[in-house]
CSV table of C-alpha atoms in Angstrom, one decimal:
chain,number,residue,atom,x,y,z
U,1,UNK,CA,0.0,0.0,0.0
U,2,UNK,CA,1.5,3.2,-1.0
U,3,UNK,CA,1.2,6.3,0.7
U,4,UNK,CA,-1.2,8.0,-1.1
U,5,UNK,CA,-3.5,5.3,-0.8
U,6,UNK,CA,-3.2,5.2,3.0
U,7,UNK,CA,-5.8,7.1,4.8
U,8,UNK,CA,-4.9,6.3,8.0
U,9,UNK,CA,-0.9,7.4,7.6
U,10,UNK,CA,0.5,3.7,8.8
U,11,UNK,CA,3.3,4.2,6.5
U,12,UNK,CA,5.5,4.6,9.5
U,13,UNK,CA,4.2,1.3,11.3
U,14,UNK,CA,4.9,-0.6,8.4
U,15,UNK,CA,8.0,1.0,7.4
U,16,UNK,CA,9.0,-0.7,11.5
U,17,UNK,CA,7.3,-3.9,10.8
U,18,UNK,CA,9.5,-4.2,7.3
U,19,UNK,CA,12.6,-3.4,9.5
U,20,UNK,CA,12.5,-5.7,12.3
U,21,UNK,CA,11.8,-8.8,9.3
U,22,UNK,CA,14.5,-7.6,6.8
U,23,UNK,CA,16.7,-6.2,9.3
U,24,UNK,CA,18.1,-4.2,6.7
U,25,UNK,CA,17.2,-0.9,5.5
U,26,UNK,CA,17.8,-1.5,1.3
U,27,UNK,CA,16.3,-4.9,1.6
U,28,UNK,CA,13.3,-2.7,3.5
U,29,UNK,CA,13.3,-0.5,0.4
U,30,UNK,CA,13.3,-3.4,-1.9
U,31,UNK,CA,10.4,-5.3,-0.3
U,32,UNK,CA,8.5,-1.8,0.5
U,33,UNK,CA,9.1,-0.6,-3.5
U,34,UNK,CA,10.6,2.8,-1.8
U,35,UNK,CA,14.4,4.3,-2.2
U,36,UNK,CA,16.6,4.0,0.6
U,37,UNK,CA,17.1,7.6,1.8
U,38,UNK,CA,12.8,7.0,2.0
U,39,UNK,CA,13.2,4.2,4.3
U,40,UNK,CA,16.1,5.7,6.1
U,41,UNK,CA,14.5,8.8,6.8
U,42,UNK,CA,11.5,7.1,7.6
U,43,UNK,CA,13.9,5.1,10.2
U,44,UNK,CA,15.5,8.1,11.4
U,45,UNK,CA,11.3,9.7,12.1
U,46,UNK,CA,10.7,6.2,13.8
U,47,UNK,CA,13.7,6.5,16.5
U,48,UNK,CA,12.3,9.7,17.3
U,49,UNK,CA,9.1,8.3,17.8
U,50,UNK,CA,10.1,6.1,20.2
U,51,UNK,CA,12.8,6.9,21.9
U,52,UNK,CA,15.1,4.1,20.7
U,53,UNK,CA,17.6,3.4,18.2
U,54,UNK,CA,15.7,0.6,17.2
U,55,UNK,CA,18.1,-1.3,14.9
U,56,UNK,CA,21.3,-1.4,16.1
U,57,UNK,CA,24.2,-2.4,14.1
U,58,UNK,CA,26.3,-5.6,15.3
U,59,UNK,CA,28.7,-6.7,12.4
U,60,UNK,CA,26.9,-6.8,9.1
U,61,UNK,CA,23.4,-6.9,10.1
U,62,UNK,CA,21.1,-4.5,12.3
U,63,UNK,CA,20.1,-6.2,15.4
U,64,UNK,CA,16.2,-4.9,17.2
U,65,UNK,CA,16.0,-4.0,20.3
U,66,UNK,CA,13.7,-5.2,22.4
U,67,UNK,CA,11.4,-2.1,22.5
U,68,UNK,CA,11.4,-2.3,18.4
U,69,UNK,CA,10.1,-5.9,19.1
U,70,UNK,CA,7.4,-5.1,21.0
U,71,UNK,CA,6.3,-2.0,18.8
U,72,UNK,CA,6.7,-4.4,16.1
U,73,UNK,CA,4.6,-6.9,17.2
U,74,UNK,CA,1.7,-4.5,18.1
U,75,UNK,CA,2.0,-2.9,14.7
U,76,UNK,CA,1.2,-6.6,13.1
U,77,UNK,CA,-1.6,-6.3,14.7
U,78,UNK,CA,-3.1,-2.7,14.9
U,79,UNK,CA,-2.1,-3.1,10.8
U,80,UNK,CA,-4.0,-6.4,10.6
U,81,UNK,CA,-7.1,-4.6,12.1
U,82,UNK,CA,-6.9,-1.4,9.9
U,83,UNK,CA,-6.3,-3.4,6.4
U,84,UNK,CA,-9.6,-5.8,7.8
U,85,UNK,CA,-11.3,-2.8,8.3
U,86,UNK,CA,-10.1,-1.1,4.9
U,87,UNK,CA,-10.9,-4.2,2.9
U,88,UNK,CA,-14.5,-5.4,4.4
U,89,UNK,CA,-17.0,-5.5,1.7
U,90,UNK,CA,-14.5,-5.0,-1.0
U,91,UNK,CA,-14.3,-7.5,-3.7
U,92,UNK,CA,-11.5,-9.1,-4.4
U,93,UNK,CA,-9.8,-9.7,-8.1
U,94,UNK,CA,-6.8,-12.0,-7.9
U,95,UNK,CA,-6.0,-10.6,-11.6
U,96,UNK,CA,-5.1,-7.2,-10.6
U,97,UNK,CA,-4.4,-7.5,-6.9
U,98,UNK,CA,-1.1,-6.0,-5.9
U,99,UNK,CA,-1.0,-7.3,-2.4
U,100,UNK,CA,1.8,-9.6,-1.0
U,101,UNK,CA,1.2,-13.0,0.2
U,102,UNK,CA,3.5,-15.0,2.5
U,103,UNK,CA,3.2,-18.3,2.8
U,104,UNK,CA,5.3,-20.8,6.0
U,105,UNK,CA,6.5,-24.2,4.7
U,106,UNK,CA,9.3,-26.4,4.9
U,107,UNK,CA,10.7,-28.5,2.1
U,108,UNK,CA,8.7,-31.7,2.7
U,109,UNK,CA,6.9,-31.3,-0.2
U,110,UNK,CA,8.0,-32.3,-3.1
U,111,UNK,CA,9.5,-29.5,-5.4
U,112,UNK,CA,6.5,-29.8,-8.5
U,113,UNK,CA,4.7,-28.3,-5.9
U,114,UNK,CA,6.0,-24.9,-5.2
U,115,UNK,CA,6.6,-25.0,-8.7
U,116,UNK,CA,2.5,-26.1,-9.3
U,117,UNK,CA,2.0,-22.8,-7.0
U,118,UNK,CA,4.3,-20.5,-8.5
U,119,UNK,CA,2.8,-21.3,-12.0
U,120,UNK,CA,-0.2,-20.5,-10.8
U,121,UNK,CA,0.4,-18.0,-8.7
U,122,UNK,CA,1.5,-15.8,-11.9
U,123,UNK,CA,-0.9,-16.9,-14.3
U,124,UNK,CA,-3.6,-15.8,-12.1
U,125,UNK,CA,-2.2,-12.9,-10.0
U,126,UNK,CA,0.1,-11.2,-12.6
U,127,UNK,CA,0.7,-8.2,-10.0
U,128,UNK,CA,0.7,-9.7,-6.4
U,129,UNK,CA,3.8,-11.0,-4.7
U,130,UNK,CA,4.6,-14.4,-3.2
U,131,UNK,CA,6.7,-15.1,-0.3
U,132,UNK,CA,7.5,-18.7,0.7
U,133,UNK,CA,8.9,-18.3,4.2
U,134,UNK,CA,11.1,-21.2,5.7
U,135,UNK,CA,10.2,-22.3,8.6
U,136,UNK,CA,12.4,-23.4,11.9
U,137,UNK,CA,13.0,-24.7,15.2
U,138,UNK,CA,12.8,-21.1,16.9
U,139,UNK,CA,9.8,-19.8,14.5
U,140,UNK,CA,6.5,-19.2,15.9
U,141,UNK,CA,4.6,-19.7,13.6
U,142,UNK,CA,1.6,-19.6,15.6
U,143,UNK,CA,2.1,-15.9,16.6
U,144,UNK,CA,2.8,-14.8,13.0
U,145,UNK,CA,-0.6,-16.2,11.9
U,146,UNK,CA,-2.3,-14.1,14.7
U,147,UNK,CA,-0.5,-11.2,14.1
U,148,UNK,CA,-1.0,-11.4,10.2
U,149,UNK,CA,2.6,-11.4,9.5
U,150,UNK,CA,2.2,-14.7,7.4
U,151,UNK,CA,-1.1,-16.2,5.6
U,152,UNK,CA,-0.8,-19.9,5.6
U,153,UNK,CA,1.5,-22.4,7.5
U,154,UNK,CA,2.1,-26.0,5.6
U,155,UNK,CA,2.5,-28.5,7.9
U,156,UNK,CA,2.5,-32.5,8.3
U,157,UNK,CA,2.3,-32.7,12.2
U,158,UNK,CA,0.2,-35.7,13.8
U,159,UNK,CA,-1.3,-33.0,15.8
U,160,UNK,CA,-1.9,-29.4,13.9
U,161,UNK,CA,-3.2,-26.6,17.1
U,162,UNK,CA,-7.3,-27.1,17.8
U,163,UNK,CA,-7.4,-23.3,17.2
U,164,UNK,CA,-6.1,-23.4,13.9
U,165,UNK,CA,-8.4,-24.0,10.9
U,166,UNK,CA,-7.2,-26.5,8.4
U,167,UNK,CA,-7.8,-28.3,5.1
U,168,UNK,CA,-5.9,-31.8,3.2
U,169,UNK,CA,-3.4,-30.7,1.0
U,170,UNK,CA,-2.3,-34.9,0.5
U,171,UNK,CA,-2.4,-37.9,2.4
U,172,UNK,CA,0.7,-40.2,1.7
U,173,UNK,CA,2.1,-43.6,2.9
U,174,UNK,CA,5.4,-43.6,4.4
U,175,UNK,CA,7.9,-45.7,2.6
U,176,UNK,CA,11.6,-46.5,3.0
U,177,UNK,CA,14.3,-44.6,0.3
U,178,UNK,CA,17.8,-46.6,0.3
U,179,UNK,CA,20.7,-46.2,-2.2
U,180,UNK,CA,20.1,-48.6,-5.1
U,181,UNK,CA,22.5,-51.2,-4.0
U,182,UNK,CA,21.6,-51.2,-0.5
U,183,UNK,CA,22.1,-54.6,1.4
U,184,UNK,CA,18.5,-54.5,2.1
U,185,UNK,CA,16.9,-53.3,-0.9
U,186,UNK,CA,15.7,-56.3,-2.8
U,187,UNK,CA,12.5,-57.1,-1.9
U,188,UNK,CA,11.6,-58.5,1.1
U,189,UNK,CA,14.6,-58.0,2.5
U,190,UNK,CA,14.1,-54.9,4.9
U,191,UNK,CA,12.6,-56.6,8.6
U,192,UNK,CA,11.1,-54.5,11.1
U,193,UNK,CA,14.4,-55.9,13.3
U,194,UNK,CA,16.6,-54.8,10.6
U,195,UNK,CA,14.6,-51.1,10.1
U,196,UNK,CA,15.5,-50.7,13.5
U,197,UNK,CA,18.9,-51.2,13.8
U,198,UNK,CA,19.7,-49.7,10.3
U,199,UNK,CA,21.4,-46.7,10.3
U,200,UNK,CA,18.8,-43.4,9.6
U,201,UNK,CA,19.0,-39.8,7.9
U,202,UNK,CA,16.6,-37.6,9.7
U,203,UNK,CA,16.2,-34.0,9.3
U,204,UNK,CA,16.0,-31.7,11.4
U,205,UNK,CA,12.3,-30.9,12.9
U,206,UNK,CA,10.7,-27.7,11.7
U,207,UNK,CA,9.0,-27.4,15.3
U,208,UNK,CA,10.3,-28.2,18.6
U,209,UNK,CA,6.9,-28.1,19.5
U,210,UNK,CA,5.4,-31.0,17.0
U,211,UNK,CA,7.0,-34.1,16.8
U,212,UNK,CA,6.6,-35.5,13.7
U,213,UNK,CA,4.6,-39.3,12.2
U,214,UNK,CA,7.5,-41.4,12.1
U,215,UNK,CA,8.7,-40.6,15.6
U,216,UNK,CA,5.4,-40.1,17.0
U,217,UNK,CA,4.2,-43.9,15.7
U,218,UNK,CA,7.9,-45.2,16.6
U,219,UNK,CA,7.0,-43.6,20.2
U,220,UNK,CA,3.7,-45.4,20.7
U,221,UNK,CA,5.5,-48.7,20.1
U,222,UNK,CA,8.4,-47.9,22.5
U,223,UNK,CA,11.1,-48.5,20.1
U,224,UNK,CA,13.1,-46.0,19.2
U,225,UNK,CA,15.6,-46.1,15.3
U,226,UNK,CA,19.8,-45.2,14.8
U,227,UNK,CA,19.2,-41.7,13.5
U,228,UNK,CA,22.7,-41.7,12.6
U,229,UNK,CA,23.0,-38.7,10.3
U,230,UNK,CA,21.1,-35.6,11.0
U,231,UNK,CA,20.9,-33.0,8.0
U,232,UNK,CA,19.3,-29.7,8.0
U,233,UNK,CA,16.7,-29.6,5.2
U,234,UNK,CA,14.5,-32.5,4.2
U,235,UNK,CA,15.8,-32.1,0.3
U,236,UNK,CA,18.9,-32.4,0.8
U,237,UNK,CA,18.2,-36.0,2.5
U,238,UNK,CA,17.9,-37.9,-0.8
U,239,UNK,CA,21.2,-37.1,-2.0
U,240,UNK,CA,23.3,-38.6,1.2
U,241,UNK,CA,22.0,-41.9,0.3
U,242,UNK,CA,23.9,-43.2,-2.5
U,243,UNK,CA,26.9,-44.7,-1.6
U,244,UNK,CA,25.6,-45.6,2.0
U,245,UNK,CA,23.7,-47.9,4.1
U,246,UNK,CA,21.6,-44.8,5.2
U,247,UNK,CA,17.7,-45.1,4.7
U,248,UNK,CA,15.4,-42.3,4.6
U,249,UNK,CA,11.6,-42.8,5.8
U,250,UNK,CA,9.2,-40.9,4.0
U,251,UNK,CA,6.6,-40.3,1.6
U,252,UNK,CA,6.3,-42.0,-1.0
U,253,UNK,CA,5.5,-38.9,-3.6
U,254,UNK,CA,8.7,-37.4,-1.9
U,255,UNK,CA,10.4,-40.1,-2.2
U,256,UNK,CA,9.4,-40.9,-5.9
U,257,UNK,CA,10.8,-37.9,-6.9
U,258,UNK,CA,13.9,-38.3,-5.2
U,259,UNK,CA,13.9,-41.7,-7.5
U,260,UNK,CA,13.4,-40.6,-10.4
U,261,UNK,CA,16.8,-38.5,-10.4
U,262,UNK,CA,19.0,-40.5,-8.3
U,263,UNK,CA,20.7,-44.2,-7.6
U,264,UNK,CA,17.4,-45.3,-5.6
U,265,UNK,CA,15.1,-48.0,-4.4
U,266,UNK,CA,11.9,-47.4,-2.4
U,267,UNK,CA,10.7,-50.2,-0.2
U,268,UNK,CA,7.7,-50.5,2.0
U,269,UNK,CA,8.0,-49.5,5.5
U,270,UNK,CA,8.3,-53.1,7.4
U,271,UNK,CA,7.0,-50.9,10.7
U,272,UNK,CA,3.2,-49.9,10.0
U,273,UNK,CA,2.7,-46.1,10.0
U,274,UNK,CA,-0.2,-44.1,9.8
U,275,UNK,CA,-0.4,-42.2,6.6
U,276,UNK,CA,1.6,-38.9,6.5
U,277,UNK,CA,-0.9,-36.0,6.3
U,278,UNK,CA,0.2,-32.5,4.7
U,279,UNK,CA,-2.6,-29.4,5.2
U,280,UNK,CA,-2.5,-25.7,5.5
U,281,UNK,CA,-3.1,-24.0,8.5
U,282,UNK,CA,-4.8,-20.5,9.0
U,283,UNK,CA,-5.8,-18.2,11.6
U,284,UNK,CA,-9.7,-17.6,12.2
U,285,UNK,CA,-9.4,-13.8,11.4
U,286,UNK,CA,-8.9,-14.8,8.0
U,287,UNK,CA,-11.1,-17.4,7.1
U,288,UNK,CA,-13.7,-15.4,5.2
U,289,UNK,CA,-11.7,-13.3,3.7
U,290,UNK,CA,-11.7,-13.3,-0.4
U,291,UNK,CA,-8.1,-13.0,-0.8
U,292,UNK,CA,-7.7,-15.9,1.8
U,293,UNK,CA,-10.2,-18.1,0.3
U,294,UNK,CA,-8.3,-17.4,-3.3
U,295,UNK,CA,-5.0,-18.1,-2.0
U,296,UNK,CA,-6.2,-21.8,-0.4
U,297,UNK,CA,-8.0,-22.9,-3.1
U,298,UNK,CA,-5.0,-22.1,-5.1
U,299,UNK,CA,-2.6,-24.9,-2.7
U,300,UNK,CA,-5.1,-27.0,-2.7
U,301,UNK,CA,-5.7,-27.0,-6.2
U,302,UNK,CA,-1.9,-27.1,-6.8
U,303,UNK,CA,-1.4,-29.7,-4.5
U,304,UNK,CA,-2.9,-32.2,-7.0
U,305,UNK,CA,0.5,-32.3,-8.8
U,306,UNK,CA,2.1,-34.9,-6.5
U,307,UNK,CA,-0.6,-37.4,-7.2
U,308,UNK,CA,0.5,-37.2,-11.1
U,309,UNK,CA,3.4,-39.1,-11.5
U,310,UNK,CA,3.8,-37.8,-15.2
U,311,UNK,CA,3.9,-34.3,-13.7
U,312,UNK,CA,7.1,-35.3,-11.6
């Protein structure tokens, strides 16, 4: 929203919300459309405001302080009631939109998928912006739905928050992905006994809050797997294999992509999981609102690529 189309002058509020996220006053300008002496100025009005520096520089970033993460954090949502409040009883035309939308997910998902969305994305909303923000151990994701810093949070947990509102994006079995020449790939070769004392990859969790299907089912039966190798994303996993007697658990349209570009076997799980569920998660403030609705239907609709093998 530019300035001019602003009635109620919240430049300033979210020139401080784009600070404390970029944490950088050109990539501000950048993500604001605005020149740097704009946003630097407008930083310089904003420490006046307040009282505080801030952003304060420590080596090559700028650091908040603590009173910029409070403002920041009541901005999200003083903005989030303003731009409800602008936008009720407005229509809303995906085709000439110009509004930013920022979506959480990990890289669980098979990559036709983002690539489904983005496709999409730009075929329908030629002007609008998409964000895909990672997410992480020390994210809270369920703070930036409430304070609107974020539309939509993908997630696979066994257990997605009550409060949340949620829909299927894909329901998957869990398989086994091995190099090619692993020991135990032939079939019938991969026991439960040997699954269990087999040497794992496992990514890192996205929440320390969620535990995720494999280890939740593993927990139920009290038995517990080597995770020998630890990595940090889940797309990277598929390409430590080859080469080793590592095996990845997961599902099976992740792992027959993964497949279909490396030196690997898929095998059925000899340990009987639940299917994996993957949905999107929103907050309650937004789920009537058109450009909301739009952006789910899009996912959903998009999410239909991972059951098409040919599409992979």
């Amino acid at each position: 929203m530019s300035r001019a189309d602003d009635p109620f002058e919240t430049y300033l509020l979210r020139v401080l919300c784009a600070l404390i996220a970029e944490q950088s006053v050109s990539r501000t300008a950048i993500r604001m459309n605005q020149s740097q002496p704009a946003i630097s100025a407008a930083l310089k009005r904003l420490r006046e405001i307040f009282n505080d520096p801030l952003l304060v520089r420590d080596k090559n970033t700028m650091v908040p302080t603590a009173r910029a993460l409070a403002a920041a954090a009541q901005a999200q949502s003083a903005l989030g009631l303003l731009d409800g409040l602008l936008n009720s009883g407005e229509g809303f035309d995906a085709s000439t939109t110009e509004r930013s939308f920022t979506i959480a997910m990990p890289d669980y998902l098979a990559p036709p998928f983002l690539a489904q969305v983005v496709r999409s994305f730009r075929a329908q909303a030629p002007n609008a912006r998409l964000v895909a923000q990672p997410l992480g151990p020390q994210y809270d994701y369920e703070l930036a739905l409430q304070d609107g810093a974020i539309e939509i949070v993908i997630g696979n947990w066994p257990e997605p928050p009550e409060h949340l509102h949620s829909s299927t994006l894909l329901e998957d079995d869990i398989v086994c992905l091995m190099a090619e020449d692993h020991p135990w790939a032939a079939d019938g070769e991969l026991s439960a006994e040997r699954y269990l004392r087999a040497a794992h990859v496992v990514p890192m969790p996205y929440s320390i809050a969620q535990r995720g299907v494999v280890e939740s089912s593993l927990a139920t039966l009290r038995v517990s797997r080597d995770r020998r190798v630890q990595c940090p994303y889940f797309g990277l996993a598929p390409n430590l294999l080859p080469g080793t007697d590592l095996i990845m658990t997961t599902s099976r349209h992740f792992a027959d992509y993964y497949a279909r570009r490396l030196p690997l076997a898929i095998r059925p799980s000899p340990i009987e999981f639940a299917r994996m569920r993957f949905y999107q998660l929103w907050h309650a403030s937004q789920h009537r609102a058109a450009p909301h609705v739009w952006l789910r239907g899009l996912l959903t609709a998009a999410s239909q690529v991972l059951t098409d093998p040919d599409s992979q």
